[in-house]
Coordinates of C-alpha atoms in Angstrom, one line a residue:
M1213 CA 14.6 -9.8 -2.7
P1214 CA 13.1 -12.2 -0.2
A1215 CA 13.3 -15.9 -1.2
S1216 CA 10.4 -16.9 1.0
V1217 CA 7.9 -15.5 3.6
A1218 CA 9.5 -17.4 6.5
P1219 CA 9.5 -15.4 9.8
A1220 CA 12.4 -13.0 10.0
P1221 CA 14.2 -13.4 13.3
V1222 CA 14.9 -10.4 15.4
S1223 CA 18.6 -10.7 15.0
R1224 CA 21.7 -8.5 14.8
R1225 CA 21.9 -9.4 11.1
R1226 CA 18.5 -8.0 10.3
L1227 CA 18.4 -5.1 12.8
L1228 CA 20.2 -2.6 10.5
Q1229 CA 20.9 1.0 11.1
A1230 CA 17.9 3.0 9.9
S1231 CA 18.9 6.6 9.6
G1232 CA 20.1 6.7 13.2
A1233 CA 17.8 4.1 14.8
S1234 CA 19.9 1.5 16.5
A1235 CA 19.4 -2.3 16.5
A1236 CA 18.3 -2.1 20.1
V1237 CA 15.7 0.5 19.3
I1238 CA 14.2 -1.5 16.5
A1239 CA 14.1 -4.7 18.5
L1240 CA 12.3 -3.1 21.4
G1241 CA 9.8 -1.6 19.1
I1242 CA 8.9 -5.1 18.0
R1243 CA 9.2 -7.1 21.2
A1244 CA 10.1 -5.7 24.6
P1245 CA 10.7 -7.6 27.8
L1246 CA 8.1 -7.3 30.6
A1247 CA 8.5 -4.0 32.3
Q1248 CA 9.4 -3.9 36.0
A1249 CA 7.3 -0.7 36.5
E1250 CA 4.3 0.9 35.0
T1251 CA 4.7 3.6 32.4
A1252 CA 4.6 7.1 33.7
P1253 CA 1.3 9.0 33.3
Q1254 CA 0.7 10.0 29.7
P1255 CA -1.5 12.7 28.0
E1256 CA -5.0 11.6 26.9
G1257 CA -5.6 10.7 23.2
L1258 CA -2.5 8.6 22.7
F1259 CA -4.2 6.5 20.0
S1260 CA -5.4 9.3 17.8
L1261 CA -3.9 7.7 14.7
G1262 CA -5.8 4.4 15.2
V1263 CA -4.5 0.9 14.8
A1264 CA -3.5 -1.3 11.8
C1265 CA -2.1 -4.7 11.0
G1266 CA -0.4 -6.3 8.1
A1267 CA 2.3 -8.7 6.8
P1268 CA -0.2 -11.5 7.1
R1269 CA 0.7 -15.2 7.6
P1270 CA -1.3 -18.3 8.6
D1271 CA 0.1 -18.2 12.1
G1272 CA 0.2 -14.5 12.8
M1273 CA 0.3 -10.8 11.9
V1274 CA 2.2 -7.6 12.5
L1275 CA 0.3 -5.1 14.6
W1276 CA 0.9 -1.4 14.5
T1277 CA 0.1 1.8 16.3
R1278 CA 1.8 5.1 16.8
L1279 CA 1.3 7.2 20.0
A1280 CA 0.3 10.8 19.1
P1281 CA -1.9 12.8 21.5
E1282 CA -1.4 15.8 19.3
P1283 CA -1.0 14.2 15.9
L1284 CA -0.8 17.5 14.0
A1285 CA 1.8 19.1 16.3
E1286 CA 3.9 21.0 13.8
D1287 CA 7.2 19.7 15.0
G1288 CA 6.3 16.2 13.7
H1289 CA 6.5 14.5 17.1
G1290 CA 2.8 14.0 17.7
G1291 CA 2.7 15.8 21.0
M1292 CA 5.0 13.2 22.6
E1293 CA 7.9 13.9 24.9
G1294 CA 11.3 12.5 24.0
K1295 CA 10.8 9.5 26.3
D1296 CA 10.2 5.8 25.9
V1297 CA 6.7 4.5 26.6
T1298 CA 5.7 0.9 27.3
V1299 CA 2.8 -0.2 25.0
R1300 CA 1.0 -3.5 25.8
W1301 CA -1.0 -5.4 23.2
Q1302 CA -3.6 -8.2 23.3
V1303 CA -5.0 -10.5 20.7
A1304 CA -8.3 -12.3 21.4
K1305 CA -11.0 -14.3 19.7
D1306 CA -13.8 -12.0 20.8
P1307 CA -14.1 -8.2 20.6
E1308 CA -14.7 -8.0 24.4
F1309 CA -11.3 -9.7 25.0
R1310 CA -12.6 -12.4 27.2
Q1311 CA -10.7 -15.1 25.3
I1312 CA -7.2 -13.6 25.1
T1313 CA -5.0 -15.7 22.8
A1314 CA -1.7 -13.7 22.9
R1315 CA -0.3 -10.7 24.7
G1316 CA 2.9 -8.9 24.9
Q1317 CA 4.5 -5.4 24.8
A1318 CA 6.7 -3.2 22.8
L1319 CA 8.5 0.0 23.5
A1320 CA 7.3 3.2 21.7
Q1321 CA 10.4 5.3 21.3
P1322 CA 11.2 8.8 20.0
A1323 CA 13.6 7.3 17.5
L1324 CA 10.7 5.6 15.7
A1325 CA 8.1 8.4 16.2
H1326 CA 6.7 6.4 19.1
A1327 CA 5.4 3.7 16.6
V1328 CA 5.5 0.0 17.5
H1329 CA 5.4 -3.1 15.2
P1330 CA 4.9 -6.2 17.3
R1331 CA 4.6 -9.5 15.4
V1332 CA 2.1 -11.9 16.8
E1333 CA 2.9 -15.6 16.2
G1334 CA 1.4 -18.9 17.2
L1335 CA -2.1 -18.2 16.0
E1336 CA -4.5 -20.6 14.2
P1337 CA -4.8 -20.3 10.4
A1338 CA -8.0 -19.0 8.8
T1339 CA -9.2 -17.7 12.1
D1340 CA -10.8 -14.4 13.1
Y1341 CA -9.0 -12.3 15.8
F1342 CA -9.3 -9.0 17.5
Y1343 CA -6.5 -6.8 18.8
R1344 CA -5.9 -3.7 20.8
F1345 CA -3.1 -1.7 22.5
S1346 CA -3.0 -0.1 25.9
V1347 CA -0.9 2.4 27.8
G1348 CA -1.7 2.8 31.5
R1349 CA -5.5 3.0 31.5
Q1350 CA -5.9 4.1 27.9
N1351 CA -7.0 1.5 25.4
S1352 CA -6.7 1.9 21.6
P1353 CA -9.6 1.3 19.2
V1354 CA -10.1 -2.4 18.5
G1355 CA -8.9 -3.8 15.2
R1356 CA -9.6 -7.2 13.7
F1357 CA -8.0 -9.6 11.2
R1358 CA -8.3 -13.1 9.9
T1359 CA -5.1 -15.1 9.6
L1360 CA -4.3 -16.6 6.2
P1361 CA -5.3 -20.2 5.4
A1362 CA -2.8 -22.9 6.0
E1363 CA -0.3 -23.7 3.3
G1364 CA -2.0 -25.5 0.4
A1365 CA -5.5 -25.3 2.0
E1366 CA -8.5 -25.3 -0.2
V1367 CA -10.0 -21.8 -0.1
E1368 CA -13.5 -21.1 -1.4
S1369 CA -13.2 -17.3 -1.7
F1370 CA -11.0 -14.4 -0.7
S1371 CA -11.9 -10.7 -1.1
V1372 CA -9.5 -7.8 -1.6
G1373 CA -9.9 -4.0 -1.6
V1374 CA -7.5 -2.0 -3.7
V1375 CA -6.9 1.7 -3.2
S1376 CA -4.4 4.3 -4.4
C1377 CA -3.5 8.0 -4.5
Q1378 CA -5.1 9.5 -1.4
A1379 CA -4.3 13.2 -1.6
W1380 CA -6.0 14.3 1.7
Y1381 CA -6.1 17.9 0.7
H1382 CA -7.9 17.2 -2.6
G1383 CA -11.0 15.5 -1.1
H1384 CA -12.7 13.6 1.6
F1385 CA -11.9 9.9 2.0
T1386 CA -15.4 8.8 1.0
A1387 CA -14.0 5.8 -0.8
H1388 CA -12.5 4.5 2.4
K1389 CA -15.8 5.1 4.2
H1390 CA -17.5 2.7 1.8
L1391 CA -14.6 0.2 1.5
S1392 CA -14.5 -0.2 5.3
A1393 CA -18.2 -1.2 5.2
E1394 CA -17.9 -3.9 2.5
D1395 CA -19.6 -7.1 3.5
E1396 CA -16.8 -9.3 2.1
L1397 CA -13.3 -8.0 2.7
D1398 CA -10.2 -10.0 3.8
L1399 CA -7.3 -7.7 2.8
V1400 CA -6.6 -4.2 1.5
V1401 CA -3.8 -3.5 -0.9
F1402 CA -2.4 0.1 -1.2
V1403 CA -0.8 0.4 -4.6
G1404 CA 1.1 3.7 -4.2
D1405 CA 0.9 7.3 -3.2
Y1406 CA -0.3 6.7 0.4
I1407 CA 0.8 10.3 1.1
Y1408 CA 1.8 13.3 -1.1
E1409 CA 4.8 15.5 -0.5
Y1410 CA 3.6 18.7 -2.0
G1411 CA 3.1 21.8 0.1
I1412 CA -0.6 22.3 0.9
T1413 CA -1.7 25.8 -0.1
A1414 CA -4.9 27.7 -0.9
S1415 CA -4.5 26.7 -4.6
N1416 CA -4.6 22.9 -4.0
L1417 CA -6.6 22.6 -0.8
L1418 CA -9.9 21.3 -2.4
R1419 CA -11.2 19.5 0.6
Q1420 CA -13.9 21.9 1.9
G1421 CA -13.8 22.7 5.6
A1422 CA -10.2 21.7 5.9
E1423 CA -7.4 23.9 7.3
V1424 CA -3.7 23.3 7.7
G1425 CA -1.0 25.2 9.6
P1426 CA 2.2 26.7 8.2
A1427 CA 4.2 23.5 8.6
H1428 CA 2.0 21.7 6.1
Q1429 CA 2.3 24.5 3.5
V1430 CA 5.9 23.6 2.4
E1431 CA 7.1 20.6 0.4
V1432 CA 8.0 17.7 2.6
E1433 CA 11.8 17.1 2.9
T1434 CA 12.8 16.2 6.4
L1435 CA 12.0 13.2 8.7
E1436 CA 9.9 15.4 10.9
Q1437 CA 7.9 16.7 7.9
Y1438 CA 7.3 13.2 6.6
R1439 CA 6.1 12.1 10.0
L1440 CA 3.7 15.1 10.1
R1441 CA 2.4 14.4 6.7
Y1442 CA 1.6 10.8 7.6
A1443 CA -0.2 12.0 10.7
L1444 CA -2.3 14.4 8.7
F1445 CA -3.4 11.7 6.3
K1446 CA -3.9 9.0 8.9
S1447 CA -5.9 11.4 11.1
D1448 CA -8.8 10.7 8.7
P1449 CA -11.4 8.5 10.4
H1450 CA -12.4 6.6 7.2
L1451 CA -8.8 5.6 6.5
Q1452 CA -8.5 4.5 10.2
A1453 CA -11.6 2.5 9.8
V1454 CA -10.2 0.6 6.8
H1455 CA -7.0 -0.2 8.7
A1456 CA -9.0 -1.4 11.7
R1457 CA -11.2 -3.6 9.6
V1458 CA -8.7 -5.8 7.8
P1459 CA -5.0 -6.3 7.3
A1460 CA -3.2 -4.0 4.8
V1461 CA -0.2 -4.5 2.6
A1462 CA 1.4 -1.7 0.5
V1463 CA 3.7 -0.8 -2.2
W1464 CA 4.9 2.7 -2.8
D1465 CA 5.0 4.8 -6.0
D1466 CA 6.7 8.2 -6.1
H1467 CA 4.9 10.6 -3.8
E1468 CA 6.0 8.8 -0.7
V1469 CA 9.3 10.5 -1.6
Q1470 CA 9.0 13.0 -4.4
N1471 CA 7.0 13.2 -7.6
D1472 CA 8.6 11.3 -10.5
Y1473 CA 11.8 10.4 -8.7
L1474 CA 13.6 7.4 -10.2
G1475 CA 16.1 5.1 -8.5
G1476 CA 18.3 7.5 -6.4
S1477 CA 17.7 10.5 -8.6
S1478 CA 15.5 13.6 -7.9
S1479 CA 13.1 14.8 -10.5
T1480 CA 13.9 18.4 -9.6
G1481 CA 17.7 18.3 -9.9
V1482 CA 18.6 17.8 -6.2
P1483 CA 22.2 16.4 -6.2
D1484 CA 22.2 12.6 -5.7
D1485 CA 24.2 12.7 -2.4
L1486 CA 21.7 15.2 -0.9
F1487 CA 18.7 13.3 -2.4
A1488 CA 19.9 10.1 -0.8
H1489 CA 19.2 11.6 2.6
R1490 CA 15.7 12.6 1.5
I1491 CA 15.0 9.0 0.3
A1492 CA 16.4 7.7 3.6
V1493 CA 14.1 9.7 5.8
A1494 CA 11.1 9.1 3.5
Y1495 CA 11.6 5.3 3.6
R1496 CA 12.1 5.6 7.4
A1497 CA 8.8 7.4 7.8
F1498 CA 7.0 4.8 5.6
Y1499 CA 8.3 2.1 7.9
E1500 CA 7.3 4.0 11.0
N1501 CA 3.7 4.6 9.8
M1502 CA 2.8 1.3 8.1
P1503 CA 2.2 -2.2 9.5
L1504 CA 5.3 -3.6 7.9
D1505 CA 7.5 -6.5 8.9
L1506 CA 11.1 -6.3 9.7
E1507 CA 12.2 -7.0 6.2
A1508 CA 11.0 -3.5 5.2
L1509 CA 13.2 -1.8 7.7
P1510 CA 15.3 0.7 5.7
D1511 CA 19.0 0.9 5.9
G1512 CA 19.6 4.5 5.0
P1513 CA 18.3 5.1 1.4
D1514 CA 17.8 1.3 0.8
S1515 CA 14.6 -0.5 1.7
D1516 CA 13.1 -3.8 0.6
I1517 CA 9.3 -3.7 0.5
T1518 CA 9.0 -6.6 -2.0
T1519 CA 7.3 -9.5 -0.3
G1520 CA 4.6 -12.0 -1.0
F1521 CA 2.3 -14.6 0.5
D1522 CA -0.1 -17.4 -0.5
V1523 CA -3.8 -17.6 0.3
G1524 CA -3.9 -21.4 0.6
N1525 CA -4.0 -22.8 -3.0
L1526 CA -6.3 -20.0 -4.2
A1527 CA -4.0 -17.0 -4.7
R1528 CA -0.4 -15.9 -4.6
L1529 CA 0.2 -12.2 -4.0
T1530 CA 3.5 -10.5 -4.9
L1531 CA 4.3 -6.9 -3.9
L1532 CA 6.7 -5.1 -6.3
D1533 CA 8.8 -2.0 -6.2
T1534 CA 8.7 0.0 -9.4
R1535 CA 10.7 3.1 -8.1
Q1536 CA 13.8 2.2 -6.2
F1537 CA 15.6 0.0 -8.8
R1538 CA 14.4 1.3 -12.2
D1539 CA 16.6 2.7 -14.8
P1540 CA 16.4 6.5 -15.6
A1541 CA 13.7 7.8 -18.0
P1542 CA 14.7 7.3 -21.6
T1543 CA 16.5 10.1 -23.3
D1544 CA 15.2 9.4 -26.8
P1545 CA 13.2 6.6 -28.7
E1546 CA 16.3 4.6 -29.3
D1547 CA 17.2 4.6 -25.6
Q1548 CA 13.6 3.7 -24.8
Q1549 CA 13.9 0.5 -26.8
R1550 CA 17.2 -0.7 -25.3
P1551 CA 16.7 -4.3 -24.2
E1552 CA 18.7 -4.0 -21.0
R1553 CA 16.5 -1.2 -19.5
S1554 CA 14.7 -2.4 -16.4
M1555 CA 11.8 -1.3 -14.3
F1556 CA 12.5 -3.7 -11.4
G1557 CA 16.3 -4.2 -11.5
A1558 CA 17.7 -7.6 -12.4
E1559 CA 17.4 -9.1 -8.9
Q1560 CA 13.7 -8.2 -8.5
E1561 CA 12.9 -9.3 -12.1
E1562 CA 14.4 -12.8 -11.3
W1563 CA 12.6 -13.0 -8.0
A1564 CA 9.2 -12.0 -9.5
S1565 CA 9.7 -14.5 -12.3
E1566 CA 10.5 -17.3 -9.9
R1567 CA 7.4 -16.6 -7.9
L1568 CA 5.3 -16.8 -11.0
A1569 CA 7.0 -20.0 -12.3
D1570 CA 6.8 -21.8 -9.0
S1571 CA 3.3 -20.8 -8.0
P1572 CA 0.8 -23.5 -6.9
A1573 CA -2.0 -21.0 -6.8
T1574 CA -5.0 -20.6 -9.1
W1575 CA -4.6 -16.8 -9.2
N1576 CA -1.3 -14.9 -9.3
I1577 CA -1.6 -11.3 -8.3
L1578 CA 1.1 -8.7 -8.8
A1579 CA 0.7 -5.4 -7.0
N1580 CA 2.8 -2.7 -8.7
G1581 CA 3.0 1.1 -8.8
V1582 CA 2.6 2.0 -12.5
V1583 CA 0.5 0.9 -15.5
V1584 CA 1.8 -2.1 -17.4
A1585 CA -0.5 -2.0 -20.5
A1586 CA 0.7 -0.2 -23.6
I1587 CA -1.1 3.1 -24.0
T1588 CA 1.1 5.7 -25.7
E1589 CA 4.9 5.8 -26.1
D1590 CA 5.2 9.2 -24.5
R1591 CA 4.0 8.0 -21.1
V1592 CA 7.5 7.2 -20.1
D1593 CA 6.9 7.1 -16.4
M1594 CA 4.7 4.0 -16.9
W1595 CA 5.9 0.7 -18.4
D1596 CA 5.5 2.3 -21.8
G1597 CA 8.9 3.8 -21.1
Y1598 CA 10.4 0.4 -20.5
P1599 CA 9.0 -1.8 -23.3
A1600 CA 11.7 -4.5 -23.2
A1601 CA 11.3 -4.9 -19.4
R1602 CA 7.5 -5.1 -19.9
Q1603 CA 8.0 -7.9 -22.5
R1604 CA 10.1 -9.9 -20.0
L1605 CA 7.3 -9.5 -17.4
L1606 CA 4.6 -10.5 -19.9
D1607 CA 6.7 -13.6 -20.8
A1608 CA 7.0 -14.5 -17.2
M1609 CA 3.3 -14.1 -16.7
A1610 CA 2.6 -16.3 -19.7
G1611 CA 4.1 -19.2 -17.7
A1612 CA 1.8 -18.8 -14.7
P1613 CA -1.8 -19.6 -14.0
N1614 CA -4.2 -16.6 -14.2
P1615 CA -2.0 -13.6 -13.8
V1616 CA -3.6 -10.4 -12.5
V1617 CA -1.8 -7.0 -12.2
L1618 CA -3.1 -4.4 -9.7
T1619 CA -2.1 -0.8 -10.3
G1620 CA -2.9 2.7 -9.3
D1621 CA -1.1 6.0 -10.1
I1622 CA -3.3 7.5 -12.9
H1623 CA -6.3 8.6 -10.8
R1624 CA -8.7 6.7 -13.2
H1625 CA -10.4 3.3 -13.1
V1626 CA -9.2 1.3 -16.0
A1627 CA -9.8 -2.4 -16.8
T1628 CA -7.5 -3.9 -19.5
E1629 CA -6.5 -7.2 -20.9
L1630 CA -2.7 -7.7 -21.2
L1631 CA -1.5 -8.9 -24.6
A1632 CA 1.3 -11.5 -24.8
D1633 CA 3.1 -9.0 -27.1
F1634 CA 1.7 -5.4 -27.4
S1635 CA 3.6 -5.0 -30.7
D1636 CA 1.4 -7.9 -32.1
P1637 CA -2.3 -7.3 -31.7
G1638 CA -3.0 -10.9 -32.5
S1639 CA -0.7 -12.4 -29.9
G1640 CA -3.5 -13.2 -27.5
T1641 CA -3.8 -12.3 -23.8
V1642 CA -1.7 -13.5 -20.8
G1643 CA -3.6 -11.8 -18.0
V1644 CA -5.6 -8.8 -16.9
E1645 CA -4.7 -5.5 -15.4
L1646 CA -7.0 -3.8 -12.9
I1647 CA -6.2 -0.1 -12.4
C1648 CA -7.7 1.6 -9.4
T1649 CA -8.6 5.3 -9.5
S1650 CA -7.6 7.6 -6.7
V1651 CA -9.2 8.0 -3.3
G1652 CA -9.0 11.8 -3.4
S1653 CA -6.3 13.0 -5.8
D1654 CA -7.4 15.4 -8.4
G1655 CA -10.7 16.2 -6.6
D1656 CA -14.0 15.1 -7.9
G1657 CA -12.9 14.1 -11.4
A1658 CA -15.3 13.2 -14.2
K1659 CA -16.3 10.0 -15.9
T1660 CA -14.7 11.1 -19.2
D1661 CA -11.9 13.6 -19.6
A1662 CA -9.2 14.7 -22.0
N1663 CA -7.3 11.4 -21.6
T1664 CA -10.2 9.1 -22.4
P1665 CA -9.5 8.8 -26.1
D1666 CA -5.9 7.7 -25.5
W1667 CA -7.0 4.8 -23.4
L1668 CA -10.2 3.7 -25.2
Q1669 CA -8.4 3.7 -28.6
H1670 CA -7.2 0.2 -27.7
E1671 CA -9.6 -2.8 -28.0
Y1672 CA -7.9 -4.4 -25.0
V1673 CA -9.0 -1.5 -22.7
K1674 CA -12.5 -2.4 -21.6
H1675 CA -13.3 0.3 -19.1
Y1676 CA -12.3 3.9 -18.2
D1677 CA -13.8 6.2 -15.5
G1678 CA -12.1 9.3 -14.1
R1679 CA -14.0 9.6 -10.9
R1680 CA -12.8 8.7 -7.4
G1681 CA -13.4 5.4 -5.7
Y1682 CA -11.9 1.9 -5.0
L1683 CA -11.7 -1.5 -6.5
H1684 CA -13.1 -4.7 -4.9
L1685 CA -12.0 -8.2 -6.0
R1686 CA -13.6 -11.5 -5.1
L1687 CA -11.5 -14.5 -6.0
T1688 CA -12.9 -18.1 -6.1
P1689 CA -11.4 -21.2 -7.7
E1690 CA -13.7 -20.6 -10.7
E1691 CA -13.5 -16.9 -11.3
L1692 CA -12.3 -13.4 -10.4
V1693 CA -15.0 -10.8 -10.1
S1694 CA -13.7 -7.2 -10.2
S1695 CA -16.0 -4.4 -9.2
F1696 CA -15.0 -0.8 -9.9
Y1697 CA -16.8 1.5 -7.4
I1698 CA -16.9 5.3 -7.6
V1699 CA -18.2 8.3 -5.7
E1700 CA -19.4 11.3 -7.6
W1701 CA -17.9 13.9 -5.3
V1702 CA -15.2 14.2 -2.7
E1703 CA -14.4 17.9 -2.4
A1704 CA -17.6 19.1 -0.7
D1705 CA -18.1 16.4 2.0
D1706 CA -18.0 12.6 2.6
T1707 CA -21.7 11.9 1.9
A1708 CA -21.5 10.7 -1.7
P1709 CA -23.1 7.3 -2.1
K1710 CA -21.2 4.3 -3.6
L1711 CA -22.0 3.6 -7.2
L1712 CA -20.9 0.7 -9.4
S1713 CA -19.0 2.0 -12.4
A1714 CA -18.3 -1.4 -13.9
R1715 CA -18.0 -5.1 -13.0
F1716 CA -16.1 -7.8 -14.9
T1717 CA -15.8 -11.6 -14.5
T1718 CA -12.5 -13.3 -15.5
P1719 CA -12.9 -17.1 -15.6
A1720 CA -10.0 -19.2 -14.3
G1721 CA -8.0 -20.2 -17.3
D1722 CA -9.4 -17.4 -19.6
S1723 CA -7.6 -14.1 -19.4
R1724 CA -10.5 -12.0 -20.5
L1725 CA -12.6 -9.2 -18.9
I1726 CA -16.3 -10.2 -19.4
P1727 CA -18.8 -7.6 -18.4
A1728 CA -20.9 -8.9 -15.5

């Protein structure tokens, strides 16, 4: 686990082998020397997958794009030839790029699906910037970001969008359409299931007007198939608009690899040695297609997406991995209660606890893939399957100011208070958990469904809504305002208006959800 968020040098130590990508390939995809000659002519439409940025810091940002003139080419190569392409980038203080602050170039290479991840450094904290890429005479769409405030700075407010579970084939990305238009938005957090690995067939293609070719109709298993699946999802203009609007950070859940996989084990009985290859290519494709820093570069089937950063003295964000290091699902109730069972693995548990204990921030936000709150003991894929590990997390949260857990996975909006001890209803609360519904997964959904009684039987669960949407948070030194937005349909088209399902205020120093 990372001990800090200090810049990671582009060094031989960090440039690991990534399923065949050499250290030199990775380095040139981040920062390439000035070219002596112009790039050879390229086909039009190189920037069809848009732009993105992430891994924010007070002095800079990781920028991302992937060249793909034919993003849905069924071989997974985006219509690119197997040649390197020089990609130039610029960062400016104005959208017309009259005041260019930084510039450089990276090499888009076949080994990384022609994706680049340049890190821009030396910028001013708490400052708005615009960025773009170019190849020859082609310019990318313009993206924008605001650098983080300086360490320890007083911050009046910070707004975060939270999204999850975007099954492209189940519905239009209307939630992204509305999220990208939010008046106040500084960051977007993806809390899992950015893609889905299932084959897309007539039985599950609910997005009206959509068609897919044969290569999309089989379950994703190879690197080329994962690349193609990312291209399909990222071809959505509303998702591109969110990425262009603000920086994004992400944790994964299971569908980035395979439904319900745990640790290094397949949920469908694939032998571990064969499944390790599938994990390796899935993690590789995640790195290739997201605005991730070098620390997330996979080394075969191992990857470290855990990271964190501070928003001045207002908030500390910690991104957690609930898939790669967890113990197997319990075999029986006795096994479920074993104290040594872990969701994070011992190293990640210690790191997360230290970040909570040492935090100088008013708000401590943990982004994680599965629901922490106790709901029913048979939901073993959630923290209900790991009660001892959950108690250790709750104990660590009790020692930090104003903990907030962000979760996705269940395709429902849920707002819940977190008890200090779920076996003792009178133990008091240590934080709140804000669970974001899906962007598209499960189609339109409904406000109430067969699972509603399971959740609302608990007094600490304050809200439940099974429709699609997103979550918006506004943090200030005095309070957290959480707004649960929904759209009533996603299958037919992307015209559904944004509706407020619920809004809560959590005062600083008071771990409650107060209807606003």
